[in-house]
């Protein structure tokens, strides 16, 4: 299986957004990147991971949510409620879906009928807010994103759903598995980590196999 | 041969926190482990390390919160705390080992 991903579109009540599609149609992973600045830092890694999953016979979707990526919704109109509605619409359309996420992407699959959830270093809404507040510049934006007060209020109470959880070994919080190495989301320049992506691709493939068994 | 540092003489908990601060700087700033290993209590940080801009400061504090299971409030963050490696470790120790 060679070549680049396909560009596809999905509809949700608020409009139409783009997404990348990898590999076969089934089984199908929906990968949710983190929100805001960590999105930029982890996207290359996520695409690498999706290519590796495709190589293992697992399909993947990497959607732009309303207000993120190539979406024409302005960032200051981006809300968690809208993104969750878009997530739900996509799952309803393409079910059955295996939900995979990195960091605050885990906030998006709450209450959605997916087969199962797999979270890399899930970040709760309150933790994300603390991070955003720190990143806020003197002009009030966060790394060029204007974040609405509504969005912050939503995030304050947002929590993640139960999932298979993987964390870096430097993180003392509970996890089903701990991973060696540096967290890819914490450096300003986007980094990639192919060996880690291979480990995660194997973990996800094994996890999917046990889910369908 | 490792030079003897003051950190080696501190109680185990404080050494563990110091190791965590050092590893966090490596991971967030993208500097080498060797360079971070040379940091001593008086090594200047904010204002001296070009990698440590305000975004990187945010990243360091967030990572320290995660790794040490602490919460760092905005009003606790000032220039003094970030001035040297020693002052940052001291701050982290105070928060982590209370």
Coordinates of C-alpha atoms in Angstrom, one line a residue:
Chain A
X1 CA 0.0 0.0 0.0
X2 CA 1.8 3.1 -1.2
X3 CA 1.1 6.6 -2.2
X4 CA -0.4 9.5 -0.3
X5 CA -3.7 9.8 1.5
X6 CA -6.9 10.7 -0.2
X7 CA -8.6 14.0 0.5
X8 CA -12.2 13.5 1.4
X9 CA -15.0 15.5 2.9
X10 CA -17.6 15.0 5.6
X11 CA -20.8 16.8 6.4
X12 CA -22.0 17.9 9.8
X13 CA -25.0 20.1 10.8
X14 CA -22.8 23.2 10.5
X15 CA -21.3 22.6 7.1
X16 CA -18.7 20.5 5.3
X17 CA -15.1 20.0 6.3
X18 CA -12.1 18.3 4.7
X19 CA -10.2 15.2 6.0
X20 CA -7.4 12.9 5.0
X21 CA -8.2 9.3 4.5
X22 CA -5.6 6.5 4.6
X23 CA -5.6 2.8 3.9
X24 CA -8.6 0.4 3.5
X25 CA -12.2 1.1 4.4
X26 CA -12.3 -1.4 7.4
X27 CA -11.4 -1.5 10.2
X28 CA -11.5 2.3 10.4
X29 CA -9.7 4.5 12.9
X30 CA -10.7 8.2 13.5
X31 CA -7.7 10.1 14.8
X32 CA -8.3 13.2 16.8
X33 CA -5.4 15.6 17.1
X34 CA -5.0 17.9 20.1
X35 CA -6.6 21.3 20.1
X36 CA -4.8 24.6 19.5
X37 CA -1.0 24.7 19.5
X38 CA -0.3 21.0 20.2
X39 CA -2.2 20.3 16.9
X40 CA 0.7 21.8 15.0
X41 CA 3.3 19.9 17.0
X42 CA 1.7 16.5 16.5
X43 CA 0.2 16.5 13.0
X44 CA 3.3 15.1 11.2
X45 CA 3.6 12.4 13.8
X46 CA -0.1 11.5 13.4
X47 CA 0.2 11.3 9.6
X48 CA 3.2 9.0 10.0
X49 CA 1.1 6.8 12.4
X50 CA -1.8 6.7 10.0
X51 CA 0.5 5.6 7.2
X52 CA 1.9 2.8 9.4
X53 CA -1.7 1.7 10.3
X54 CA -2.6 1.6 6.7
X55 CA 0.5 -0.6 6.2
X56 CA -1.0 -3.0 8.8
X57 CA -4.4 -3.1 6.9
X58 CA -6.1 -0.5 9.1
X59 CA -7.9 2.5 7.6
X60 CA -7.7 5.9 9.1
X61 CA -9.4 9.3 8.9
X62 CA -7.8 12.6 10.0
X63 CA -10.5 15.2 9.9
X64 CA -10.2 19.0 10.1
X65 CA -12.7 20.0 12.7
X66 CA -14.7 23.3 12.3
X67 CA -12.3 26.0 13.2
X68 CA -9.2 23.9 12.8
X69 CA -6.9 23.0 9.9
X70 CA -8.3 24.1 6.6
X71 CA -11.7 24.9 8.0
X72 CA -13.1 28.2 7.0
X73 CA -14.8 28.7 10.4
X74 CA -12.8 31.4 12.1
X75 CA -10.9 30.3 15.2
X76 CA -12.8 32.7 17.5
X77 CA -16.0 30.9 16.5
X78 CA -14.6 27.5 17.3
X79 CA -16.4 25.8 20.1
X80 CA -16.0 22.4 21.7
X81 CA -19.7 21.8 21.2
X82 CA -19.4 22.3 17.4
X83 CA -16.4 20.1 17.2
X84 CA -18.1 17.4 19.2
X85 CA -21.1 17.7 16.9
X86 CA -18.9 17.3 13.9
X87 CA -17.2 14.3 15.5
X88 CA -20.6 12.7 16.1
X89 CA -21.8 13.3 12.6
X90 CA -18.7 11.7 11.1
X91 CA -19.0 8.6 13.4
X92 CA -22.7 8.3 12.6
X93 CA -21.9 8.4 8.9
X94 CA -19.0 6.0 8.9
X95 CA -19.6 3.6 11.8
X96 CA -18.2 1.3 13.2
X97 CA -15.3 3.6 14.3
X98 CA -12.3 3.0 16.5
X99 CA -11.6 6.3 18.3
X100 CA -7.9 7.2 18.6
X101 CA -6.6 10.4 20.0
X102 CA -3.6 12.4 21.1
X103 CA -3.7 14.6 24.2
X104 CA -6.8 16.9 24.2
X105 CA -8.2 15.1 21.2
X106 CA -9.5 12.8 23.8
X107 CA -12.1 15.4 24.8
X108 CA -13.9 14.9 21.5
X109 CA -15.0 11.2 21.6
X110 CA -17.1 11.6 24.8
X111 CA -20.6 10.2 24.6
X112 CA -20.1 9.1 21.0
X113 CA -21.0 5.5 19.9
X114 CA -17.6 4.3 18.9
X115 CA -16.4 0.7 19.1
X116 CA -13.7 1.6 21.7
X117 CA -11.4 4.4 22.6
X118 CA -7.6 4.6 22.6
X119 CA -5.9 7.7 24.1
X120 CA -2.3 8.8 24.0
X121 CA -1.6 11.0 27.1
X122 CA -5.2 12.2 27.4
X123 CA -5.5 15.8 28.7
X124 CA -8.5 17.0 30.6
X125 CA -10.2 20.3 29.8
X126 CA -9.0 22.1 33.0
X127 CA -5.4 21.1 32.2
X128 CA -5.7 22.4 28.7
X129 CA -7.0 25.7 30.0
X130 CA -4.0 26.1 32.3
X131 CA -1.8 25.5 29.3
X132 CA -3.7 27.9 27.1
X133 CA -3.6 30.7 29.7
X134 CA 0.1 30.3 30.0
X135 CA 0.5 30.6 26.2
X136 CA -1.6 33.7 26.0
X137 CA 0.3 36.6 24.6
X138 CA 0.1 40.2 25.6
X139 CA -2.4 40.8 22.8
X140 CA -4.7 38.2 24.2
X141 CA -4.3 35.5 21.6
X142 CA -2.8 32.1 22.0
X143 CA -0.1 31.5 19.4
X144 CA -2.2 33.4 16.8
X145 CA -5.5 31.7 17.7
X146 CA -8.2 33.9 19.2
X147 CA -10.0 31.7 21.6
X148 CA -13.5 32.7 22.6
X149 CA -14.7 33.0 26.1
X150 CA -17.4 30.4 25.3
X151 CA -14.8 28.0 24.2
X152 CA -12.8 28.4 27.5
X153 CA -16.0 28.0 29.6
X154 CA -16.8 24.8 27.8
X155 CA -13.3 23.4 28.3
X156 CA -13.4 24.1 32.0
X157 CA -15.8 21.3 32.7
X158 CA -14.7 19.0 29.9
X159 CA -13.5 15.5 30.8
X160 CA -12.4 12.4 28.9
X161 CA -14.1 9.1 28.7
X162 CA -12.7 5.7 29.8
X163 CA -10.3 4.3 27.2
X164 CA -7.1 2.3 26.7
X165 CA -4.6 4.8 27.9
X166 CA -0.9 5.1 27.0
X167 CA 1.4 7.7 28.6
X168 CA 5.1 8.6 28.5
X169 CA 7.0 7.1 31.4
X170 CA 7.8 10.6 32.7
X171 CA 4.1 10.9 33.4
X172 CA 3.2 9.4 36.8
X173 CA -0.5 9.2 36.1
X174 CA -2.1 5.8 35.6
X175 CA -2.0 4.2 32.2
X176 CA -2.5 0.8 30.6
X177 CA 1.0 1.2 29.2
X178 CA 4.0 3.5 29.7
X179 CA 6.2 4.5 26.8
X180 CA 9.9 5.5 26.7
X181 CA 11.0 8.7 25.2
X182 CA 10.1 12.4 25.0
X183 CA 6.6 13.7 24.7
X184 CA 6.2 14.8 21.0
X185 CA 3.8 17.6 21.9
X186 CA 5.9 19.7 24.2
X187 CA 8.4 21.2 21.8
X188 CA 7.8 24.4 19.9
X189 CA 9.1 23.0 16.7
X190 CA 7.1 20.0 15.3
X191 CA 9.1 16.8 15.8
X192 CA 8.5 13.3 14.5
X193 CA 9.3 10.0 16.2
X194 CA 9.1 7.1 13.8
X195 CA 10.2 4.4 16.3
X196 CA 7.4 5.6 18.7
X197 CA 4.9 5.7 15.8
X198 CA 5.8 2.0 15.0
X199 CA 5.2 1.1 18.7
X200 CA 1.9 2.9 18.8
X201 CA 0.8 1.4 15.4
X202 CA 1.5 -2.1 16.8
X203 CA -0.4 -1.3 20.0
X204 CA -3.4 0.0 18.1
X205 CA -3.4 -2.9 15.7
X206 CA -3.3 -5.4 18.6
X207 CA -6.0 -3.4 20.4
X208 CA -8.3 -3.5 17.4
X209 CA -7.8 -7.2 17.0
X210 CA -8.9 -7.8 20.7
X211 CA -11.9 -5.5 20.2
X212 CA -13.2 -7.4 17.3
X213 CA -12.3 -10.8 18.6
Chain B
X1 CA 33.9 10.9 35.7
X2 CA 30.9 12.8 37.1
X3 CA 31.9 15.9 39.0
X4 CA 30.4 16.0 42.4
X5 CA 27.4 18.4 42.5
X6 CA 25.6 19.7 45.4
X7 CA 22.5 17.8 44.2
X8 CA 24.2 14.5 45.0
X9 CA 24.3 15.5 48.7
X10 CA 20.6 16.3 48.9
X11 CA 17.8 13.9 50.1
X12 CA 16.6 11.5 47.5
X13 CA 13.3 13.3 46.9
X14 CA 15.0 16.5 46.0
X15 CA 17.4 14.7 43.6
X16 CA 14.5 13.1 41.9
X17 CA 12.8 16.5 41.4
X18 CA 16.0 17.9 40.1
X19 CA 16.3 15.1 37.6
X20 CA 12.8 15.7 36.5
X21 CA 13.4 19.4 36.0
X22 CA 16.5 18.7 33.9
X23 CA 14.7 16.1 31.8
X24 CA 11.8 18.5 31.2
X25 CA 14.2 21.2 30.0
X26 CA 15.7 18.7 27.5
X27 CA 12.3 17.6 26.3
X28 CA 10.7 21.0 26.0
X29 CA 13.7 23.1 24.8
X30 CA 15.1 20.4 22.5
X31 CA 18.6 20.8 24.0
X32 CA 20.9 17.8 24.4
X33 CA 21.0 15.7 27.6
X34 CA 24.7 16.5 27.7
X35 CA 24.1 20.2 27.7
X36 CA 21.5 19.9 30.4
X37 CA 23.8 17.8 32.5
X38 CA 26.2 20.7 32.7
X39 CA 23.5 23.0 34.3
X40 CA 24.4 23.9 37.9
X41 CA 22.4 25.8 40.5
X42 CA 23.7 29.1 39.1
X43 CA 23.2 28.5 35.4
X44 CA 21.1 31.3 34.1
X45 CA 17.8 30.3 32.3
X46 CA 15.2 32.9 31.3
X47 CA 16.9 35.7 29.4
X48 CA 20.1 33.6 28.9
X49 CA 18.9 30.6 27.0
X50 CA 17.6 31.5 23.5
X51 CA 15.5 28.4 23.4
X52 CA 13.6 29.5 26.5
X53 CA 11.1 32.0 25.1
X54 CA 7.7 32.6 26.6
X55 CA 6.1 29.7 24.7
X56 CA 8.8 27.4 25.9
X57 CA 8.3 28.7 29.5
X58 CA 4.6 27.8 29.1
X59 CA 5.6 24.3 28.0
X60 CA 8.1 23.8 30.8
X61 CA 5.5 24.7 33.4
X62 CA 2.9 22.5 31.9
X63 CA 5.3 19.6 31.7
X64 CA 6.4 20.1 35.3
X65 CA 2.8 20.1 36.4
X66 CA 2.2 16.8 34.7
X67 CA 5.4 15.1 35.8
X68 CA 5.4 16.2 39.4
X69 CA 1.6 16.1 39.9
X70 CA 1.6 19.8 41.0
X71 CA -0.5 22.8 40.0
X72 CA 1.4 26.0 39.2
X73 CA -0.8 29.1 39.6
X74 CA -0.1 32.2 37.4
X75 CA 0.8 34.4 40.3
X76 CA 3.5 31.9 41.4
X77 CA 5.4 32.5 38.2
X78 CA 7.8 35.3 38.1
X79 CA 11.3 36.2 36.9
X80 CA 13.0 35.1 40.1
X81 CA 11.7 31.5 39.8
X82 CA 13.0 31.2 36.2
X83 CA 16.2 33.1 36.7
X84 CA 18.5 30.1 37.2
X85 CA 18.4 26.3 37.1
X86 CA 18.8 26.3 40.9
X87 CA 15.8 28.7 41.4
X88 CA 13.6 26.6 39.2
X89 CA 14.6 23.4 40.9
X90 CA 14.0 25.0 44.3
X91 CA 10.5 26.1 43.2
X92 CA 9.7 22.6 42.0
X93 CA 11.0 21.0 45.1
X94 CA 8.9 23.3 47.3
X95 CA 5.8 22.4 45.3
X96 CA 6.4 18.8 44.9
X97 CA 7.5 17.8 48.3
X98 CA 5.1 19.7 50.5

